[in-house]
PDB file of C-alpha atoms in Angstrom:
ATOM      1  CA  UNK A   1      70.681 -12.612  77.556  1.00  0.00           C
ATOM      2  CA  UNK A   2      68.001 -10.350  75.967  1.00  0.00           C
ATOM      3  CA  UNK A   3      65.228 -11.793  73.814  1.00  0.00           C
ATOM      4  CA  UNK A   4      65.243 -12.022  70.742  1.00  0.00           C
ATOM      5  CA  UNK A   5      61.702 -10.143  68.773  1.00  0.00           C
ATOM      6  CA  UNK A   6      60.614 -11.454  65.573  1.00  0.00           C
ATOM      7  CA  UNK A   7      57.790 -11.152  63.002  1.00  0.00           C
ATOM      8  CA  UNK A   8      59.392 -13.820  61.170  1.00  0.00           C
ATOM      9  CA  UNK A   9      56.740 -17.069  62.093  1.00  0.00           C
ATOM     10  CA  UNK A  10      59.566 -19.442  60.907  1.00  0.00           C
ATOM     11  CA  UNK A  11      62.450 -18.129  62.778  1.00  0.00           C
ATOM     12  CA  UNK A  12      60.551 -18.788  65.784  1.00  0.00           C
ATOM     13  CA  UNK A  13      59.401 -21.995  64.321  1.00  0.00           C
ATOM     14  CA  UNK A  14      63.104 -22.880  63.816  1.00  0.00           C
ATOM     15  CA  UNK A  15      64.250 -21.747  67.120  1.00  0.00           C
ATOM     16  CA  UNK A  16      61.507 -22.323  69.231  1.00  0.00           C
ATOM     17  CA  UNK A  17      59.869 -24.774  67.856  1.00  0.00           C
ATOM     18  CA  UNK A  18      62.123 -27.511  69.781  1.00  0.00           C
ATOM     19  CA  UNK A  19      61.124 -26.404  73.611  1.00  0.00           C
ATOM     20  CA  UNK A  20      57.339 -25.452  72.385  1.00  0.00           C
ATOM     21  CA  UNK A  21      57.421 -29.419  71.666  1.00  0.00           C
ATOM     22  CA  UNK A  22      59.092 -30.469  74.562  1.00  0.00           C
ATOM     23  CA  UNK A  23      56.619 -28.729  76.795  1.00  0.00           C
ATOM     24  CA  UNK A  24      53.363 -29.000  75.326  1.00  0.00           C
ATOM     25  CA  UNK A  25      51.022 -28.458  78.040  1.00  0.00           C
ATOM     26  CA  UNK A  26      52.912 -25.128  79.169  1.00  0.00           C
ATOM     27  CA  UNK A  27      53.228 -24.032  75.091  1.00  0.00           C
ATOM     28  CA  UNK A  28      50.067 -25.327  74.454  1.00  0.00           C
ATOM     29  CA  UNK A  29      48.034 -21.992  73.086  1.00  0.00           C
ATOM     30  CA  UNK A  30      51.820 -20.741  71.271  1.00  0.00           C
ATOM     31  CA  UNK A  31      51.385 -24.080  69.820  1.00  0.00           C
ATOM     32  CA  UNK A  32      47.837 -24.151  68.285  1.00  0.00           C
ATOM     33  CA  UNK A  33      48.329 -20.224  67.198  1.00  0.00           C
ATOM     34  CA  UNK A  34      51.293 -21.058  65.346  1.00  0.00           C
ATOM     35  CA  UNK A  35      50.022 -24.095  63.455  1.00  0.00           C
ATOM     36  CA  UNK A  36      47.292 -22.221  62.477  1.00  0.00           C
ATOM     37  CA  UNK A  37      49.184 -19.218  61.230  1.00  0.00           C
ATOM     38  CA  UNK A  38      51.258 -21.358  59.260  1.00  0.00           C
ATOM     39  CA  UNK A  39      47.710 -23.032  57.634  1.00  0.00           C
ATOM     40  CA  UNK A  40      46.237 -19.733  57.082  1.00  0.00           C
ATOM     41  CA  UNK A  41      48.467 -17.011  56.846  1.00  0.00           C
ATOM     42  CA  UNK A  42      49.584 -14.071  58.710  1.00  0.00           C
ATOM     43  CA  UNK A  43      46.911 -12.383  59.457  1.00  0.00           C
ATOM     44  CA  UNK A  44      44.185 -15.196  60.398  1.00  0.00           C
ATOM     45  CA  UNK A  45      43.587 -13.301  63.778  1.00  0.00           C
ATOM     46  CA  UNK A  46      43.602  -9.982  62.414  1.00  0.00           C
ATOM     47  CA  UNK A  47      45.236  -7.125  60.470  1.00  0.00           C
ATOM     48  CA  UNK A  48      48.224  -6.752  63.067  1.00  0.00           C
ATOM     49  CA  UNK A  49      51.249  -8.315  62.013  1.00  0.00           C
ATOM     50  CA  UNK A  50      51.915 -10.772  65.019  1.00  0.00           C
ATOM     51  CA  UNK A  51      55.475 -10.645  66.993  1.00  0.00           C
ATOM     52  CA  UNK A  52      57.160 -13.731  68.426  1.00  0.00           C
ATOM     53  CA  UNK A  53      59.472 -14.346  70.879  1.00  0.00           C
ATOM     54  CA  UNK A  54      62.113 -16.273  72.444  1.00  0.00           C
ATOM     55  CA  UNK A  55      64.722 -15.860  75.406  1.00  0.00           C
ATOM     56  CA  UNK A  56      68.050 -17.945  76.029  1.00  0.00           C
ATOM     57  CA  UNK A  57      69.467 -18.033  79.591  1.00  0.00           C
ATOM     58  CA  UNK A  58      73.009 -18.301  78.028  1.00  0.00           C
ATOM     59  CA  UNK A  59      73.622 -16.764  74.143  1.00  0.00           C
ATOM     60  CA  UNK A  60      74.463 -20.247  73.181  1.00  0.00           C
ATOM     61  CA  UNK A  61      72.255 -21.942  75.703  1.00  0.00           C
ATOM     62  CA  UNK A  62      69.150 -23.553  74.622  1.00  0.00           C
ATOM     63  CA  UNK A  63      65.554 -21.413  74.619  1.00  0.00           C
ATOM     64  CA  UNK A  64      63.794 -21.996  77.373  1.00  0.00           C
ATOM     65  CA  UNK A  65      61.116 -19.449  76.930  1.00  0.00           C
ATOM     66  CA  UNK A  66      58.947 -18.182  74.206  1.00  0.00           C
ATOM     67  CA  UNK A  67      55.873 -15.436  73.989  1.00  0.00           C
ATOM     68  CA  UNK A  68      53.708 -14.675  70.699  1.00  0.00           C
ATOM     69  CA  UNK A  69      51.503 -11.508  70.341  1.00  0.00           C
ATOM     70  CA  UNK A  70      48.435 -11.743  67.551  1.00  0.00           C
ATOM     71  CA  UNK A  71      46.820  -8.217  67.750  1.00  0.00           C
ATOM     72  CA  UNK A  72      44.470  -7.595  68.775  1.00  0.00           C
ATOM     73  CA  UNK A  73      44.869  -9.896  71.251  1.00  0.00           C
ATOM     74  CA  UNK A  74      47.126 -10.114  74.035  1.00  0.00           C
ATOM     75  CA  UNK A  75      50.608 -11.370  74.059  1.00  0.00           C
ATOM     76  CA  UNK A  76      50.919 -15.079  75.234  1.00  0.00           C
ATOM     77  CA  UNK A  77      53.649 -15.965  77.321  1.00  0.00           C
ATOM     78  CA  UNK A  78      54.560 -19.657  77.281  1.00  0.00           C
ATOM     79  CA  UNK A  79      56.825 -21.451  79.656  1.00  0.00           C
ATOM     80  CA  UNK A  80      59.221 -18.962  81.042  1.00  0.00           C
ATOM     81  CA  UNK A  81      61.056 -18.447  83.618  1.00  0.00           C
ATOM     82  CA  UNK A  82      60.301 -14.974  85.887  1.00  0.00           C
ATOM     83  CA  UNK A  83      62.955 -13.345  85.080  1.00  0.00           C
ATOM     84  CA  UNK A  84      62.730 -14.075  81.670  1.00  0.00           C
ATOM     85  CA  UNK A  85      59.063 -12.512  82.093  1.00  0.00           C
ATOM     86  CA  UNK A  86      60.199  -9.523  83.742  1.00  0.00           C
ATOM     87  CA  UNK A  87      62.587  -8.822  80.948  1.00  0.00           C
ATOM     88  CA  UNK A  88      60.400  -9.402  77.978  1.00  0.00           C
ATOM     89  CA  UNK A  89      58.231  -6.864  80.102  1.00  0.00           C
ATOM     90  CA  UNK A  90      60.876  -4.238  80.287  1.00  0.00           C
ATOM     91  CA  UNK A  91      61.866  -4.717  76.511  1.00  0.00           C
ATOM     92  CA  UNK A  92      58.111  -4.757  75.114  1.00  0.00           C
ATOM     93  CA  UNK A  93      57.309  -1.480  76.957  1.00  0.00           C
ATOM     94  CA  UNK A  94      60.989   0.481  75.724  1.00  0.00           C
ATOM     95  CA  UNK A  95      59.488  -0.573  72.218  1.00  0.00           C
ATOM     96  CA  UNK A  96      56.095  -0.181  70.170  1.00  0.00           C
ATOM     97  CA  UNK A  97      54.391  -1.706  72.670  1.00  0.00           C
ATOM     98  CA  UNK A  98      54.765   0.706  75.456  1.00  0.00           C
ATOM     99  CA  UNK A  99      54.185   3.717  73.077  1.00  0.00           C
ATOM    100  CA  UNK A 100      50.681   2.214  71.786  1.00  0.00           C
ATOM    101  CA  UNK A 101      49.723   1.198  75.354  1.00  0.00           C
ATOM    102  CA  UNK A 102      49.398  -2.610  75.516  1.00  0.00           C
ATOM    103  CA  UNK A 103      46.571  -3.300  77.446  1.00  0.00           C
ATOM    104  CA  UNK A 104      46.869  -6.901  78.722  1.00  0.00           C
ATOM    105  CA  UNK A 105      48.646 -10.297  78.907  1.00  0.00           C
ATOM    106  CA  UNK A 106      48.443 -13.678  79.718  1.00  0.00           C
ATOM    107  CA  UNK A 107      50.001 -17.000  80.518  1.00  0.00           C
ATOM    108  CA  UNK A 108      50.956 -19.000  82.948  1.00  0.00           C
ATOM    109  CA  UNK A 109      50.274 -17.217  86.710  1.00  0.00           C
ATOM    110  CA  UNK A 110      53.628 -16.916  88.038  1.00  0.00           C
ATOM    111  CA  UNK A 111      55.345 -15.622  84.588  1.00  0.00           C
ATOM    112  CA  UNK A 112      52.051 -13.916  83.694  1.00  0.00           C
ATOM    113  CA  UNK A 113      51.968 -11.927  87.215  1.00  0.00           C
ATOM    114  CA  UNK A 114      55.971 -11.243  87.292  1.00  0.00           C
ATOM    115  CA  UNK A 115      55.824  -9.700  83.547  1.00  0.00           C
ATOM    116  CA  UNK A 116      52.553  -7.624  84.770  1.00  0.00           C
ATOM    117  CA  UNK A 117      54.548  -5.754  87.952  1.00  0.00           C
ATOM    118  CA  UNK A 118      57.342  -5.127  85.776  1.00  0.00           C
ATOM    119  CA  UNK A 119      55.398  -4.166  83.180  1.00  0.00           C
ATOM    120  CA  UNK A 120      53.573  -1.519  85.168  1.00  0.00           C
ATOM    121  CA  UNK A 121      56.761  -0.539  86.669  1.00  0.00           C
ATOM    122  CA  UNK A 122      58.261   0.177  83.420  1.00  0.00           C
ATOM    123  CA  UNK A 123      55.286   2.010  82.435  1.00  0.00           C
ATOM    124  CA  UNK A 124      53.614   3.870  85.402  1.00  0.00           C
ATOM    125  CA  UNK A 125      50.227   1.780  85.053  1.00  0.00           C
ATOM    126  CA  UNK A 126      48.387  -0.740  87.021  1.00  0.00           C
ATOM    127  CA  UNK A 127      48.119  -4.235  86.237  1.00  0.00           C
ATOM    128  CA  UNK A 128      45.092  -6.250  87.824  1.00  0.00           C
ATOM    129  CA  UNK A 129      44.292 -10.348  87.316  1.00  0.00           C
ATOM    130  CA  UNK A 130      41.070 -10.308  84.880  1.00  0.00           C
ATOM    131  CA  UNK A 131      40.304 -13.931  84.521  1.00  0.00           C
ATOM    132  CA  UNK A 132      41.651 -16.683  86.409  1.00  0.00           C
ATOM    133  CA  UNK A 133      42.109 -20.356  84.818  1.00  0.00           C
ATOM    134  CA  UNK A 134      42.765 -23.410  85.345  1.00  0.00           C
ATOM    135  CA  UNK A 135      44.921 -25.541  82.865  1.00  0.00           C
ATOM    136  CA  UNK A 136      43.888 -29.290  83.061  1.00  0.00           C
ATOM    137  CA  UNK A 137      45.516 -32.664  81.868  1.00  0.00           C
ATOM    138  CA  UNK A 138      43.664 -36.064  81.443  1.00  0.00           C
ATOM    139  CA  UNK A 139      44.598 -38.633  82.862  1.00  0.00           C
ATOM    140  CA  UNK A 140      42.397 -41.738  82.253  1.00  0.00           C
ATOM    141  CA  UNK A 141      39.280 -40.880  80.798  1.00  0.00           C
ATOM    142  CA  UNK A 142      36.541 -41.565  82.700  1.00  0.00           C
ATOM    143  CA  UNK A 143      32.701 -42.037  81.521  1.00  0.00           C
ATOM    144  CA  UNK A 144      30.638 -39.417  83.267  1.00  0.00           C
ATOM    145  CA  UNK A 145      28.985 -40.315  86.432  1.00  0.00           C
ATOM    146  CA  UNK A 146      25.577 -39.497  85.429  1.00  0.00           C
ATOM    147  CA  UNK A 147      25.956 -40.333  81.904  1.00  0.00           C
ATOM    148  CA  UNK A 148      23.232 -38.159  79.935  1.00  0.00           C
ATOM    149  CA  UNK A 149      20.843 -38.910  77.295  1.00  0.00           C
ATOM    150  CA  UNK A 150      21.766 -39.274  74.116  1.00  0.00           C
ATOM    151  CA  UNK A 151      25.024 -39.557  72.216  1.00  0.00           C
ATOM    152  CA  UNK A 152      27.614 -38.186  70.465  1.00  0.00           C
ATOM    153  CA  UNK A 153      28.199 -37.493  66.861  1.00  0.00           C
ATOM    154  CA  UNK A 154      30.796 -35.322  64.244  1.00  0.00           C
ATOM    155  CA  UNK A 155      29.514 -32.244  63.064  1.00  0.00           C
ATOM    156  CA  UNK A 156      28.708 -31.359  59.440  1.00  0.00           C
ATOM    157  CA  UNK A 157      28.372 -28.954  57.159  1.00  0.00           C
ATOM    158  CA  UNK A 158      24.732 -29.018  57.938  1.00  0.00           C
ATOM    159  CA  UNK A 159      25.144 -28.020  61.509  1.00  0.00           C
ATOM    160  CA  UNK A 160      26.960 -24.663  60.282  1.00  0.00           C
ATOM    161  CA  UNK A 161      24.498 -21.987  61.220  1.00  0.00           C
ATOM    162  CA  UNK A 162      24.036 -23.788  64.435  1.00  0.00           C
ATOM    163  CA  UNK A 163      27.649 -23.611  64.698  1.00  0.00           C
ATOM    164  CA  UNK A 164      28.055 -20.294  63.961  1.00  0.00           C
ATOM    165  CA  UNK A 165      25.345 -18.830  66.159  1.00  0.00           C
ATOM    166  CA  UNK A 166      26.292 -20.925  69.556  1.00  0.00           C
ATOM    167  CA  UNK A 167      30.249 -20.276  68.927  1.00  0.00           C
ATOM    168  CA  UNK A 168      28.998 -16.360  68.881  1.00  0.00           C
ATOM    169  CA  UNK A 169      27.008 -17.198  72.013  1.00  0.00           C
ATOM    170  CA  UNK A 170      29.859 -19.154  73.808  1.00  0.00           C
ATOM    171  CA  UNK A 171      32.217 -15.626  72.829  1.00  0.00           C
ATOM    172  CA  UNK A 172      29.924 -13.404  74.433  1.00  0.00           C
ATOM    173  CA  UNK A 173      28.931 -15.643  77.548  1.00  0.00           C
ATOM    174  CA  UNK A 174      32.660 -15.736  78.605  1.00  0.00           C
ATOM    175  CA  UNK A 175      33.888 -12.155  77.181  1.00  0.00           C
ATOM    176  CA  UNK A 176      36.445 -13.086  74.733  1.00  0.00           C
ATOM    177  CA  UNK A 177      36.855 -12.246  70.990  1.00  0.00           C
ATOM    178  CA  UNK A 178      36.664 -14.775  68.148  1.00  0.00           C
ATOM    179  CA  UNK A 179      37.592 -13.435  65.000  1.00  0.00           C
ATOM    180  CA  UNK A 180      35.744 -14.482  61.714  1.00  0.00           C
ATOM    181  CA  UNK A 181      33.594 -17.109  63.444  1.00  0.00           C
ATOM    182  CA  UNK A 182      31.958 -18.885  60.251  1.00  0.00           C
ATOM    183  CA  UNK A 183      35.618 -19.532  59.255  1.00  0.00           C
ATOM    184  CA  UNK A 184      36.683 -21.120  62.333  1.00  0.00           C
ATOM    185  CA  UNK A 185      33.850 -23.260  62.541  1.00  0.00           C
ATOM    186  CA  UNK A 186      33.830 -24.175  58.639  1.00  0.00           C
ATOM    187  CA  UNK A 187      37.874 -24.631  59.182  1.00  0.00           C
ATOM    188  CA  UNK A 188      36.865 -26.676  62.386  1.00  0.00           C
ATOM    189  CA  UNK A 189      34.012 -28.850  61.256  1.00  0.00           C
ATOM    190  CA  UNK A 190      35.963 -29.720  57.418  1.00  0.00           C
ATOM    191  CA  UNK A 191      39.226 -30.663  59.982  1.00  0.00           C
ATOM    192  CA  UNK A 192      36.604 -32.908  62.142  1.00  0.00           C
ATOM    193  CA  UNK A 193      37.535 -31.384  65.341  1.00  0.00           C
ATOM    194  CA  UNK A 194      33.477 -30.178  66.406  1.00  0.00           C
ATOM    195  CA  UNK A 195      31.886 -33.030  68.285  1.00  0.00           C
ATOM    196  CA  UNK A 196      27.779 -32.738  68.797  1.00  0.00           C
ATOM    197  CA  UNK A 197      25.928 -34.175  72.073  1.00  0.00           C
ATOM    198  CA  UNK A 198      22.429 -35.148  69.986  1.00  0.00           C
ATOM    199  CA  UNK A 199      19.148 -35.658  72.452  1.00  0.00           C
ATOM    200  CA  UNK A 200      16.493 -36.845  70.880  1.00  0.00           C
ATOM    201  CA  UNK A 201      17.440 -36.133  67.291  1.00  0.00           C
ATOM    202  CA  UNK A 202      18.490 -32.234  68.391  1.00  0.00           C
ATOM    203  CA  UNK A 203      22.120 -31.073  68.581  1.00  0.00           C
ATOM    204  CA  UNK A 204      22.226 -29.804  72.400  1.00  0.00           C
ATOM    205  CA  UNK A 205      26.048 -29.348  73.376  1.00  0.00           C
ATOM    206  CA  UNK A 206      29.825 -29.063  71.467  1.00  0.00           C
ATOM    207  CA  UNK A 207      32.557 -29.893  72.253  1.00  0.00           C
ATOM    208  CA  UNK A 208      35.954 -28.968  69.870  1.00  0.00           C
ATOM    209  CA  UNK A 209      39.408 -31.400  69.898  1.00  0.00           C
ATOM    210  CA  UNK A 210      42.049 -29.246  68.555  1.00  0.00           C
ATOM    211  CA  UNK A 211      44.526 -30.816  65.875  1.00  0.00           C
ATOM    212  CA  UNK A 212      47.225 -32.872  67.536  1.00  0.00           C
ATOM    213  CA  UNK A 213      50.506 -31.083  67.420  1.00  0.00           C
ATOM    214  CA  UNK A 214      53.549 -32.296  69.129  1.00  0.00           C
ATOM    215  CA  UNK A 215      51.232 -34.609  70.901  1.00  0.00           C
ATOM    216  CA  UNK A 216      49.025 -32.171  72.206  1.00  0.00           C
ATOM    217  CA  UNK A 217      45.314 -32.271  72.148  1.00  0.00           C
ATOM    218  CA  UNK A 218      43.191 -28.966  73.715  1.00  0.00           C
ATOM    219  CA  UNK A 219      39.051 -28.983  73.599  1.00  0.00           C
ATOM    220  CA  UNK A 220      37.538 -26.184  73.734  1.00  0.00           C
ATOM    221  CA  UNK A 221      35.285 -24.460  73.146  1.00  0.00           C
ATOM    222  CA  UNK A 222      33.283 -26.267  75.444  1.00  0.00           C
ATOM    223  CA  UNK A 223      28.899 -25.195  75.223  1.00  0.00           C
ATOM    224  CA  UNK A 224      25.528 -25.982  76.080  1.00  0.00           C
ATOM    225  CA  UNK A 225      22.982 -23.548  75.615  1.00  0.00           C
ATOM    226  CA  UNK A 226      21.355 -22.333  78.311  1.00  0.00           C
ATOM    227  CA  UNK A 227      17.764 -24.165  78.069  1.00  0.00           C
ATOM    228  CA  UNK A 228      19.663 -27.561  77.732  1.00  0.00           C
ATOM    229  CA  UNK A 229      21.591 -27.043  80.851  1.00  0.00           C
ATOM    230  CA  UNK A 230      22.121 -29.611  84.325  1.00  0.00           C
ATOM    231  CA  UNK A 231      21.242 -32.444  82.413  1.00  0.00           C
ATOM    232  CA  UNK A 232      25.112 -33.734  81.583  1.00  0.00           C
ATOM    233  CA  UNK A 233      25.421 -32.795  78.493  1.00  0.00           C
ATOM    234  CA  UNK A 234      28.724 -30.787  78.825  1.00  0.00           C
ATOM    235  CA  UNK A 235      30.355 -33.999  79.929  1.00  0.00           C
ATOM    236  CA  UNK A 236      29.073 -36.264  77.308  1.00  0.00           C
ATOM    237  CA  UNK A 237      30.449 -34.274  74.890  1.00  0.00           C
ATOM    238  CA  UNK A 238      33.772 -33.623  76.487  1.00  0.00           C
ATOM    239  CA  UNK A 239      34.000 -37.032  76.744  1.00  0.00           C
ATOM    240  CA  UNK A 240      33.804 -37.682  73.371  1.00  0.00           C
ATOM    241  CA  UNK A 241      35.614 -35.155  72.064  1.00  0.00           C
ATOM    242  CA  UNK A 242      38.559 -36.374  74.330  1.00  0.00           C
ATOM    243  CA  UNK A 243      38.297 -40.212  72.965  1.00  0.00           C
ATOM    244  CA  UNK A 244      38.693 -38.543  69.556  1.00  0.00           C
ATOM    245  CA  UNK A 245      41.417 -36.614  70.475  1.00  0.00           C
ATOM    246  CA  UNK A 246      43.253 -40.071  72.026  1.00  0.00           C
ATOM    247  CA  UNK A 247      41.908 -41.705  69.369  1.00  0.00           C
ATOM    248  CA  UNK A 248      43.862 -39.372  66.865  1.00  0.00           C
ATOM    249  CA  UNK A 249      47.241 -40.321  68.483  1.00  0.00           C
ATOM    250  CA  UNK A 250      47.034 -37.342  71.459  1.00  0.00           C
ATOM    251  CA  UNK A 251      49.222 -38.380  74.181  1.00  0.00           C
ATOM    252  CA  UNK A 252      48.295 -35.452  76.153  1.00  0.00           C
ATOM    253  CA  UNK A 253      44.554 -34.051  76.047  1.00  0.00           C
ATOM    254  CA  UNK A 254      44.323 -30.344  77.586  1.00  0.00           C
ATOM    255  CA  UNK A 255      41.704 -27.934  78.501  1.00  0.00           C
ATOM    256  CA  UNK A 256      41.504 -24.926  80.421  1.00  0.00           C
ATOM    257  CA  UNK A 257      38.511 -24.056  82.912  1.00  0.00           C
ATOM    258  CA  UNK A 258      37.316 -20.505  84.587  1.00  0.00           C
ATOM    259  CA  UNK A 259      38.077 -20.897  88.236  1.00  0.00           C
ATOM    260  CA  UNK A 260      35.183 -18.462  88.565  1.00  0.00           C
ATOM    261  CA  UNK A 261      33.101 -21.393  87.329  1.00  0.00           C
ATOM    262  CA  UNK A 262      33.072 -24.682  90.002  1.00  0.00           C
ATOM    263  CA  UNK A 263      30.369 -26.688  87.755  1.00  0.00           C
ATOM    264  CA  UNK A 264      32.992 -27.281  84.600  1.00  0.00           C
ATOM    265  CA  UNK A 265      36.174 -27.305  87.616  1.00  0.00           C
ATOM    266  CA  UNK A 266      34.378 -30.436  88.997  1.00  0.00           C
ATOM    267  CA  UNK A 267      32.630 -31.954  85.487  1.00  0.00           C
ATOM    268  CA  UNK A 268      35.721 -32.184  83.979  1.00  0.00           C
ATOM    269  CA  UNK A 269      37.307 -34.211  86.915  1.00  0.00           C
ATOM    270  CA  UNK A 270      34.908 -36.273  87.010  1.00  0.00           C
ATOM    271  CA  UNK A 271      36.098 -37.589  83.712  1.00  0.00           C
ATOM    272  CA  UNK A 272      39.733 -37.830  84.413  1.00  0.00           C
ATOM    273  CA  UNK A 273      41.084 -34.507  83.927  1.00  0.00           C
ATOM    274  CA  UNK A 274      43.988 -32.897  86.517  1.00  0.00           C
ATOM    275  CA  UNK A 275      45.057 -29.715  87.371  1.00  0.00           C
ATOM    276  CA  UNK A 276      48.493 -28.814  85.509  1.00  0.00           C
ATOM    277  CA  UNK A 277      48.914 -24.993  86.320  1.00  0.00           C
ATOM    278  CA  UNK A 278      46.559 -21.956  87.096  1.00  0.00           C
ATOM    279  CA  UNK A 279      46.872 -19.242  84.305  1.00  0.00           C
ATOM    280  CA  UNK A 280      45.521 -15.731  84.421  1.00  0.00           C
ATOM    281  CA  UNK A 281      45.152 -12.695  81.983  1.00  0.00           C
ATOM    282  CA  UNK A 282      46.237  -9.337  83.288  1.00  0.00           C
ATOM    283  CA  UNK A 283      44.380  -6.004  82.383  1.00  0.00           C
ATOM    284  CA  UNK A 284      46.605  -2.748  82.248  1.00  0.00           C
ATOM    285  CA  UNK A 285      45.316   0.542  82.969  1.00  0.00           C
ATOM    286  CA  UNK A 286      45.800   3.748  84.378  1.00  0.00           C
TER     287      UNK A 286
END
């Protein structure tokens, strides 16, 4: 059964919508997009007109795997199985997508990596693992085990430039793109979801507790600047920021980690979360 390509964000809501719930820690970055794209429009992550995606084992047979593409960024596979991935691959790249040279993906690892060799067999390129993650569940949270100095607190609108100028920081520090960062973070702190580690009276880590949709919780971005470091704040603030999230009716609380980085792998387990699946982005080339 071939998938079925829309730029329609409530067809996919409508057919989709259903297994995005039913497996929110998979769906969880197809789930936050698409709430916020029905909040704020079409084009809250940029002038592209996004594409969504779902696949059916059976043409009467229930979905049981969705992707969503925002350019510029890079498609998004949710829960899928391979050969689901290796077809979306093959159909993308017959398409606009091959013509205009997509450049990357991401998702899952075993979907991610089966649409990347099909991809670049469909296209003549290469396709090489850029990041690696780590997606994490909590399970009981945990205080830290060194718990730092200070305490948390929400932040306000007086905490904006702040805001603004560490949520650039965090961007550049881990080489991804955040579009129209004073938005996000005026959108964020008016929704409540920015938490604030405070030391002494100065704001020295945050934490962000997405809204809870079908259950689902995800912080992030998680950062300390890099003269507060090795003191706990990162914790603390996690911490928080996942008691909020509970506290706001989340039955599951999610973040992902860089596997490149073994201080947040081991911080945030320390606090209760567990590994759910590793995730990678692939970049195309060649």
């Amino acid at each position: 059964m071939p998938w079925t390509i829309s730029s329609s964000l409530d067809d996919f809501r409508a057919r989709a919508g259903g297994f995005l719930a039913a497996h929110p820690a998979e769906n969880t970055v197809l789930l936050t997009i698409t709430d916020r794209l029905a909040a704020s429009g079409p084009h809250y992550y940029g002038d592209g007109v996004p594409v969504f995606g779902w696949w059916r084992a059976e043409p009467d047979g229930p979905v049981v795997g969705a992707f969503l593409w925002t350019p510029p960024f890079a498609p998004r596979l949710g829960a899928m199985p391979e050969s689901a991935a290796a077809e979306l691959a093959t159909e993308l790249a017959s398409g606009p997508a091959g013509s205009a040279g997509l450049t990357s993906a991401a998702g899952g690892a075993t979907a991610t990596l089966a649409f990347g060799a099909a991809w670049a067999a469909a296209t003549g390129t290469t396709s090489t693992v850029g990041t690696n993650e780590r997606l994490y569940r909590l399970g009981e949270l945990a205080n830290p085990p060194r718990p730092p100095a200070g305490r948390p607190r929400l932040a306000g609108a007086a905490d904006r430039e702040l805001l603004i100028r560490w949520f650039a920081e965090f961007a550049e520090e881990v080489d991804i793109r955040i579009p129209n960062v004073a938005t996000v973070v005026d959108d964020r702190t008016a929704a409540g979801q920015l938490h604030l580690w405070e030391d002494g009276g100065r704001p020295v880590a945050v934490a962000g507790a997405s809204a809870v949709i079908a259950g689902m919780s995800r912080i992030g971005p998680v950062y300390t600047p890099a003269d507060a470091r090795g003191r706990g704040y990162a914790s603390g603030v996690t911490a928080a920021a996942s008691a909020a999230a509970l506290a706001q009716g989340a039955g599951e609380v999610l973040l992902y980690t860089d596997l490149a980085n073994p201080t947040s792998n081991s911080i945030y387990q320390q606090i209760g979360y567990r590994p759910v699946e590793d995730c990678v982005e692939l970049v195309f080339g060649g």
